[in-house]
Amino acid sequence: MTEQHFDLLILGGGPAGTRAAFQAASAGMKTALVEACFLGGTCLNVGCIPTKYLLGGTAALPLLAVQTKYKTARGSVAMDLEALQKRKERFVKGSRQALEKQLKEAGVSLFQGKGFFSGPQSVLVRQGGENISLGFGKCIVATGSVPASFPGLAPDGKKVLSSAGLLNLSRVPERLLIVGGGAIGLELGEIFHRLGSKIIMAEAMPRILPSEDEEVSKAAQAHFTREGWTLHTGRRIADLSSQEEGCLLRFEDGEELRADCALVAVGRKPTSAALQPDAAGLAVGPRGWFECNEELLCAENIYAVGDANGRVLLAHAAEHQARYAVAHASGADRGPYSPPAMPSCVYGSFEIMRVGPTLTELQRLGGKMAVSSAPLAANAIAQSYGQPQGMVRMLWSDGVLRAVNAAGHGVSHLVGAASLLVSQNIQKNAALPIIFAHPTLDEVLESAMLAPMENMP
């Protein structure tokens, strides 16, 4: 078997892998990229991008609903889900084709097939019935993650679906059951709520968005309740199964719920086992993520980035780590990986935004904690859209701004400015480093910064 050799071999063609490939090729490294399925990974094909495409395509529905409630408009918008799905698929396919063309033009060698380690510096790629051997000087593992499930809660592709399955529905279910109250469940629930589905959500934790600050998740829970969603929180599920006429969920207390179909959105799990990590001497933690040092190395010459190391399961976090890994592999950066405050968003007509740690995480670090906040009700833009619910909160430690979180209309658009503010280590009552245009939604950030601080225990 003939072996090809590369300066840098990348496993996984999602946001992290493709970003690494472009950067490595531009740095003059002989680069190969191995992808088992479609370029763009989960994010482009069955995750972030298709979800946002459907949210964007249905955005007129909640805007009209608000104005109808205020008696400032009347009428209806009829959505054609099948047509919207076809348009979404054209966009995804076109983006995938453009990505492939750009990678080839950059000089990246592409290999389609399942890759797995055959030694400390070699990978086999299975294409059809044959294996191709690829040797490398450095390797970046960017294989992402897959939807998680629990015994009795596994999608079967019939009436119990994964996020990928739900994203491809061409008919709107009358009743949609969602297991999991995190970002994926809320965003997909929002899409089908707009299209007319009755949403029933079951979350085992005491509140939806359990990884966010309590004030934020309470605001989200109040919004979705007002929208008519039925939320079951703090209840454990015994099993979920497809039936002849829909699906059936049974709680451990015996209560049963029925719906036309169900989404299982209970998180993500690693793909490390399929890579045969033992062949390369890679350490895998008890939960299946690759164990890395402060330089993202899980072996002398192998990096794991993004979902592969399980640190932060966000596409932009993976891209940031990939850029560092390439710089480190090429010798341009020899320091430890030190990311800035991490931004995250949940999208929809009522959004969640956070930059930096939660209040609970900051309190664990010690220091004198305080919070200042401003309601969206005082902002002219939020009021003009008829959606004044929600707030922006600034989290301070020893008088220095450490994090920002928000809930409400359009708050995902605040994430860039919030990231810049947190990166400045601004002290309370110091001169603001930027001017906020008037009138904008951004002004609520200024209001929250200038608001009185409430000391936290």
Coordinates of N, CA and C in Angstrom, one line a residue, residues 15-166:
P15 N -16.5 23.1 10.6 CA -15.9 24.5 10.7 C -14.5 24.5 11.2
A16 N -14.1 23.7 12.2 CA -12.8 23.7 12.7 C -11.8 23.1 11.7
G17 N -12.2 21.9 11.1 CA -11.3 21.3 10.1 C -11.0 22.1 8.9
T18 N -12.1 22.7 8.3 CA -11.9 23.5 7.1 C -11.1 24.8 7.4
R19 N -11.4 25.4 8.6 CA -10.6 26.6 9.0 C -9.1 26.3 9.1
A20 N -8.8 25.2 9.8 CA -7.4 24.7 9.9 C -6.8 24.5 8.6
A21 N -7.5 23.9 7.6 CA -7.0 23.6 6.3 C -6.6 24.8 5.6
F22 N -7.5 25.8 5.5 CA -7.2 27.1 4.9 C -6.0 27.7 5.5
Q23 N -5.9 27.8 6.8 CA -4.8 28.5 7.5 C -3.5 27.7 7.2
A24 N -3.5 26.4 7.3 CA -2.3 25.7 7.1 C -1.8 25.8 5.7
A25 N -2.7 25.7 4.7 CA -2.3 25.8 3.3 C -1.7 27.2 3.0
S26 N -2.3 28.2 3.6 CA -1.8 29.6 3.4 C -0.4 29.8 4.1
A27 N -0.1 29.0 5.1 CA 1.2 29.0 5.7 C 2.2 28.2 5.0
G28 N 1.9 27.6 3.9 CA 2.8 26.8 3.1 C 3.0 25.3 3.6
M29 N 2.1 24.9 4.4 CA 2.1 23.5 4.9 C 1.4 22.6 3.8
K30 N 2.0 21.4 3.5 CA 1.3 20.4 2.7 C 0.2 19.8 3.5
T31 N -1.0 20.1 3.1 CA -2.2 19.8 4.0 C -3.2 18.8 3.3
A32 N -3.7 17.9 4.1 CA -4.7 17.0 3.7 C -5.9 17.1 4.7
L33 N -7.1 16.9 4.1 CA -8.3 17.0 4.9 C -9.1 15.7 4.6
V34 N -9.5 15.0 5.7 CA -10.3 13.8 5.6 C -11.7 14.0 6.2
E35 N -12.7 13.8 5.4 CA -14.1 13.9 5.8 C -14.9 12.7 5.5
A36 N -15.6 12.1 6.5 CA -16.3 10.9 6.3 C -17.6 11.1 5.6
C37 N -18.2 12.2 5.7 CA -19.5 12.5 5.1 C -19.5 13.7 4.2
F38 N -20.1 14.8 4.6 CA -20.2 16.0 3.8 C -19.2 17.1 4.4
L39 N -18.6 17.8 3.5 CA -17.8 19.0 4.0 C -18.8 20.0 4.6
G40 N -18.3 20.7 5.6 CA -19.1 21.6 6.4 C -19.6 21.0 7.7
G41 N -19.5 19.6 7.8 CA -19.8 19.0 9.0 C -21.3 19.2 9.5
T42 N -21.5 18.9 10.7 CA -22.9 19.0 11.3 C -23.4 20.4 11.1
C43 N -22.6 21.4 11.4 CA -23.0 22.8 11.4 C -23.7 23.2 10.1
L44 N -23.0 23.0 9.0 CA -23.5 23.4 7.7 C -24.6 22.5 7.2
N45 N -24.5 21.2 7.4 CA -25.4 20.3 6.8 C -26.7 19.9 7.6
V46 N -26.6 19.7 8.8 CA -27.8 19.3 9.6 C -27.8 19.9 11.0
G47 N -27.2 21.2 11.1 CA -27.2 21.8 12.4 C -27.5 23.3 12.3
C48 N -26.5 24.1 12.7 CA -26.6 25.5 12.9 C -27.2 26.2 11.7
I49 N -26.6 26.0 10.5 CA -27.0 26.7 9.3 C -28.4 26.4 8.8
P50 N -28.8 25.1 8.7 CA -30.2 24.8 8.3 C -31.2 25.3 9.3
T51 N -30.9 25.2 10.6 CA -31.8 25.8 11.6 C -32.0 27.3 11.5
K52 N -30.9 28.0 11.3 CA -31.1 29.5 11.1 C -31.8 29.8 9.8
Y53 N -31.6 29.0 8.8 CA -32.2 29.2 7.5 C -33.8 29.1 7.7
L54 N -34.2 28.1 8.5 CA -35.6 27.9 8.7 C -36.2 29.0 9.6
L55 N -35.3 29.4 10.6 CA -35.8 30.5 11.5 C -35.9 31.8 10.7
G56 N -34.9 32.1 9.8 CA -35.0 33.3 8.9 C -36.2 33.2 8.0
G57 N -36.5 32.0 7.4 CA -37.5 31.9 6.5 C -38.9 32.1 7.1
T58 N -39.0 31.8 8.4 CA -40.3 32.0 9.1 C -40.4 33.2 9.9
A59 N -39.4 34.1 9.8 CA -39.4 35.2 10.8 C -40.5 36.2 10.7
A60 N -41.2 36.2 9.5 CA -42.3 37.2 9.4 C -43.5 36.8 10.2
L61 N -43.6 35.5 10.6 CA -44.8 35.0 11.3 C -44.9 35.6 12.7
P62 N -43.9 35.6 13.5 CA -44.0 36.2 14.9 C -44.1 37.7 14.8
L63 N -43.5 38.3 13.8 CA -43.6 39.8 13.7 C -45.0 40.2 13.4
L64 N -45.7 39.5 12.5 CA -47.1 39.8 12.2 C -47.9 39.5 13.4
A65 N -47.6 38.4 14.1 CA -48.4 38.0 15.3 C -48.4 39.1 16.4
V66 N -47.3 39.7 16.6 CA -47.1 40.8 17.6 C -48.0 42.0 17.2
Q67 N -47.9 42.4 15.9 CA -48.6 43.6 15.5 C -50.1 43.3 15.4
T68 N -50.5 42.0 15.2 CA -51.9 41.7 15.2 C -52.4 41.8 16.7
K69 N -51.6 41.4 17.6 CA -52.0 41.5 19.0 C -52.3 42.9 19.4
Y70 N -51.4 43.8 18.9 CA -51.6 45.3 19.2 C -52.6 46.0 18.4
K71 N -53.3 45.2 17.5 CA -54.3 45.7 16.6 C -53.7 46.8 15.6
T72 N -52.5 46.7 15.3 CA -51.8 47.6 14.3 C -51.7 47.0 12.9
A73 N -52.1 45.7 12.8 CA -52.0 45.0 11.5 C -53.0 43.9 11.5
R74 N -53.4 43.4 10.4 CA -54.2 42.2 10.3 C -53.8 41.5 9.0
G75 N -54.1 40.2 8.9 CA -53.8 39.4 7.8 C -53.1 38.1 8.2
S76 N -52.5 37.4 7.2 CA -51.8 36.2 7.5 C -50.7 36.0 6.5
V77 N -49.8 35.1 6.9 CA -48.7 34.7 6.0 C -48.8 33.2 5.9
A78 N -48.9 32.6 4.7 CA -49.0 31.2 4.5 C -47.6 30.7 4.1
M79 N -47.1 29.8 5.0 CA -45.7 29.3 4.7 C -45.9 27.9 4.0
D80 N -45.0 27.7 3.0 CA -44.9 26.4 2.3 C -43.6 25.7 2.8
L81 N -43.8 24.8 3.8 CA -42.6 24.2 4.4 C -41.8 23.4 3.3
E82 N -42.5 22.7 2.5 CA -41.8 21.9 1.5 C -41.0 22.8 0.6
A83 N -41.5 23.9 0.1 CA -40.7 24.8 -0.7 C -39.5 25.4 0.1
L84 N -39.8 25.8 1.3 CA -38.7 26.3 2.2 C -37.6 25.3 2.4
Q85 N -38.0 24.0 2.5 CA -37.0 22.9 2.7 C -36.1 22.8 1.4
K86 N -36.8 22.9 0.3 CA -36.0 22.8 -1.0 C -35.1 23.9 -1.2
R87 N -35.5 25.1 -0.8 CA -34.6 26.3 -0.9 C -33.5 26.2 0.1
K88 N -33.7 25.7 1.3 CA -32.7 25.4 2.3 C -31.7 24.4 1.7
E89 N -32.1 23.3 1.1 CA -31.2 22.3 0.6 C -30.4 22.8 -0.5
R90 N -30.9 23.7 -1.4 CA -30.1 24.3 -2.4 C -29.0 25.2 -1.9
F91 N -29.4 25.9 -0.8 CA -28.4 26.8 -0.2 C -27.2 25.9 0.5
V92 N -27.6 24.9 1.2 CA -26.6 24.0 1.8 C -25.7 23.3 0.8
K93 N -26.4 22.8 -0.2 CA -25.6 22.1 -1.3 C -24.6 23.1 -2.0
G94 N -25.1 24.3 -2.3 CA -24.3 25.3 -2.9 C -23.1 25.7 -2.1
S95 N -23.4 25.9 -0.8 CA -22.3 26.2 0.2 C -21.3 25.1 0.3
R96 N -21.7 23.9 0.3 CA -20.8 22.7 0.3 C -19.9 22.7 -0.9
Q97 N -20.5 22.9 -2.1 CA -19.8 22.9 -3.3 C -18.8 24.0 -3.4
A98 N -19.2 25.2 -2.9 CA -18.3 26.3 -2.9 C -17.1 26.1 -2.0
L99 N -17.4 25.4 -0.8 CA -16.3 25.1 0.2 C -15.3 24.1 -0.4
E100 N -15.8 23.1 -1.1 CA -14.9 22.1 -1.8 C -14.0 22.8 -2.8
K101 N -14.6 23.7 -3.6 CA -13.8 24.4 -4.6 C -12.8 25.3 -4.0
Q102 N -13.1 26.0 -3.0 CA -12.2 26.9 -2.3 C -11.0 26.1 -1.7
L103 N -11.3 25.0 -1.1 CA -10.3 24.2 -0.5 C -9.3 23.6 -1.5
K104 N -9.8 23.2 -2.6 CA -9.0 22.7 -3.7 C -8.1 23.8 -4.3
E105 N -8.7 24.9 -4.5 CA -8.0 26.1 -5.0 C -6.9 26.5 -4.0
A106 N -7.1 26.3 -2.7 CA -6.1 26.6 -1.7 C -4.9 25.6 -1.7
G107 N -5.1 24.5 -2.4 CA -4.1 23.5 -2.4 C -4.2 22.4 -1.4
V108 N -5.4 22.3 -0.8 CA -5.7 21.2 0.2 C -6.0 19.9 -0.5
S109 N -5.4 18.8 -0.1 CA -5.8 17.5 -0.7 C -7.0 17.0 0.1
L110 N -8.1 16.6 -0.6 CA -9.3 16.2 0.1 C -9.4 14.7 -0.1
F111 N -9.8 14.0 1.0 CA -10.1 12.6 1.0 C -11.4 12.3 1.6
Q112 N -12.3 11.7 0.8 CA -13.7 11.4 1.3 C -13.7 10.0 1.8
G113 N -14.0 9.7 3.1 CA -14.0 8.4 3.6 C -13.8 8.4 5.1
K114 N -14.0 7.3 5.8 CA -13.8 7.2 7.2 C -12.3 7.1 7.5
G115 N -11.8 8.0 8.3 CA -10.4 7.9 8.7 C -10.2 7.4 10.1
F116 N -9.2 6.6 10.3 CA -8.9 6.2 11.7 C -7.4 5.9 11.8
F117 N -6.8 6.1 13.0 CA -5.4 6.0 13.2 C -4.9 4.5 13.0
S118 N -3.8 4.4 12.4 CA -3.1 3.1 12.2 C -1.7 3.1 12.9
G119 N -1.4 4.2 13.4 CA -0.1 4.4 14.1 C 0.1 5.8 14.7
P120 N 1.2 6.1 15.4 CA 1.4 7.4 15.9 C 1.4 8.5 14.9
Q121 N 1.8 8.2 13.7 CA 1.9 9.2 12.6 C 1.3 8.8 11.3
S122 N 0.2 8.0 11.4 CA -0.4 7.5 10.2 C -1.9 7.3 10.4
V123 N -2.6 7.5 9.3 CA -4.1 7.3 9.3 C -4.5 6.5 8.1
L124 N -5.4 5.6 8.2 CA -6.0 4.9 7.1 C -7.4 5.5 6.8
V125 N -7.6 5.8 5.5 CA -8.9 6.3 5.1 C -9.6 5.2 4.3
R126 N -10.8 4.8 4.7 CA -11.5 3.8 4.1 C -12.4 4.4 3.0
Q127 N -12.1 4.1 1.7 CA -12.9 4.6 0.6 C -13.4 3.3 -0.2
G128 N -14.7 3.1 -0.1 CA -15.3 1.9 -0.7 C -14.7 0.7 -0.1
G129 N -14.1 -0.2 -0.9 CA -13.5 -1.4 -0.4 C -12.0 -1.4 -0.1
E130 N -11.4 -0.2 -0.3 CA -9.9 -0.1 -0.1 C -9.6 0.9 1.0
N131 N -8.4 0.8 1.5 CA -7.8 1.7 2.4 C -6.7 2.5 1.8
I132 N -6.7 3.8 2.1 CA -5.6 4.7 1.7 C -4.8 5.1 2.9
S133 N -3.5 4.9 2.8 CA -2.6 5.2 4.0 C -2.0 6.7 3.8
L134 N -2.2 7.4 4.9 CA -1.7 8.8 4.9 C -0.8 9.0 6.1
G135 N 0.4 9.4 5.9 CA 1.3 9.8 6.9 C 1.3 11.3 7.2
F136 N 1.7 11.6 8.4 CA 1.7 13.1 8.8 C 2.8 13.4 9.7
G137 N 3.2 14.7 9.6 CA 4.1 15.3 10.7 C 3.3 15.7 11.9
K138 N 2.2 16.4 11.6 CA 1.2 16.9 12.6 C -0.2 16.5 12.2
C139 N -1.1 16.3 13.2 CA -2.5 16.0 12.9 C -3.4 16.8 13.8
I140 N -4.5 17.2 13.3 CA -5.5 17.9 14.0 C -6.8 17.0 14.0
V141 N -7.3 16.6 15.1 CA -8.6 15.8 15.2 C -9.7 16.9 15.4
A142 N -10.6 17.0 14.4 CA -11.7 17.9 14.5 C -12.9 17.2 14.0
T143 N -13.2 16.0 14.6 CA -14.3 15.2 14.1 C -15.6 15.5 14.7
G144 N -15.7 16.5 15.5 CA -17.0 16.9 16.0 C -17.6 16.0 17.0
S145 N -19.0 16.0 17.0 CA -19.7 15.1 17.9 C -21.0 14.7 17.2
V146 N -21.8 13.8 17.8 CA -23.1 13.4 17.3 C -24.1 13.5 18.4
P147 N -25.4 13.5 18.0 CA -26.5 13.6 19.0 C -26.4 12.5 20.0
A148 N -26.6 12.9 21.3 CA -26.6 11.9 22.4 C -28.0 11.4 22.6
S149 N -28.1 10.3 23.3 CA -29.4 9.8 23.7 C -29.2 8.9 24.9
F150 N -30.3 8.5 25.5 CA -30.3 7.7 26.7 C -31.1 6.4 26.5
P151 N -30.9 5.4 27.3 CA -31.7 4.2 27.1 C -33.2 4.5 27.2
G152 N -33.9 4.0 26.2 CA -35.3 4.3 26.1 C -35.7 5.6 25.5
L153 N -34.6 6.4 25.1 CA -34.9 7.7 24.5 C -34.1 7.9 23.1
A154 N -33.8 6.8 22.5 CA -33.0 6.9 21.3 C -33.9 7.1 20.1
P155 N -33.6 8.1 19.2 CA -34.3 8.3 18.0 C -34.4 7.0 17.1
D156 N -35.5 6.7 16.5 CA -35.6 5.5 15.7 C -35.9 5.9 14.2
G157 N -35.9 7.2 13.9 CA -36.1 7.6 12.5 C -37.5 7.5 12.0
K158 N -38.4 7.0 12.9 CA -39.9 6.9 12.5 C -40.6 8.1 13.0
K159 N -41.1 8.0 14.2 CA -41.8 9.1 14.9 C -40.9 9.8 15.9
V160 N -39.8 9.1 16.3 CA -38.9 9.7 17.3 C -37.6 10.1 16.5
L161 N -37.4 11.4 16.5 CA -36.4 11.9 15.5 C -35.2 12.6 16.2
S162 N -34.1 12.6 15.6 CA -32.9 13.4 16.0 C -33.2 14.8 15.4
S163 N -32.3 15.7 15.7 CA -32.4 17.1 15.1 C -32.3 17.1 13.6
A164 N -31.4 16.2 13.1 CA -31.3 16.1 11.6 C -32.6 15.6 11.0
G165 N -33.2 14.7 11.6 CA -34.5 14.2 11.1 C -35.6 15.2 11.1
L166 N -35.7 16.0 12.2 CA -36.7 17.0 12.3 C -36.5 18.1 11.3

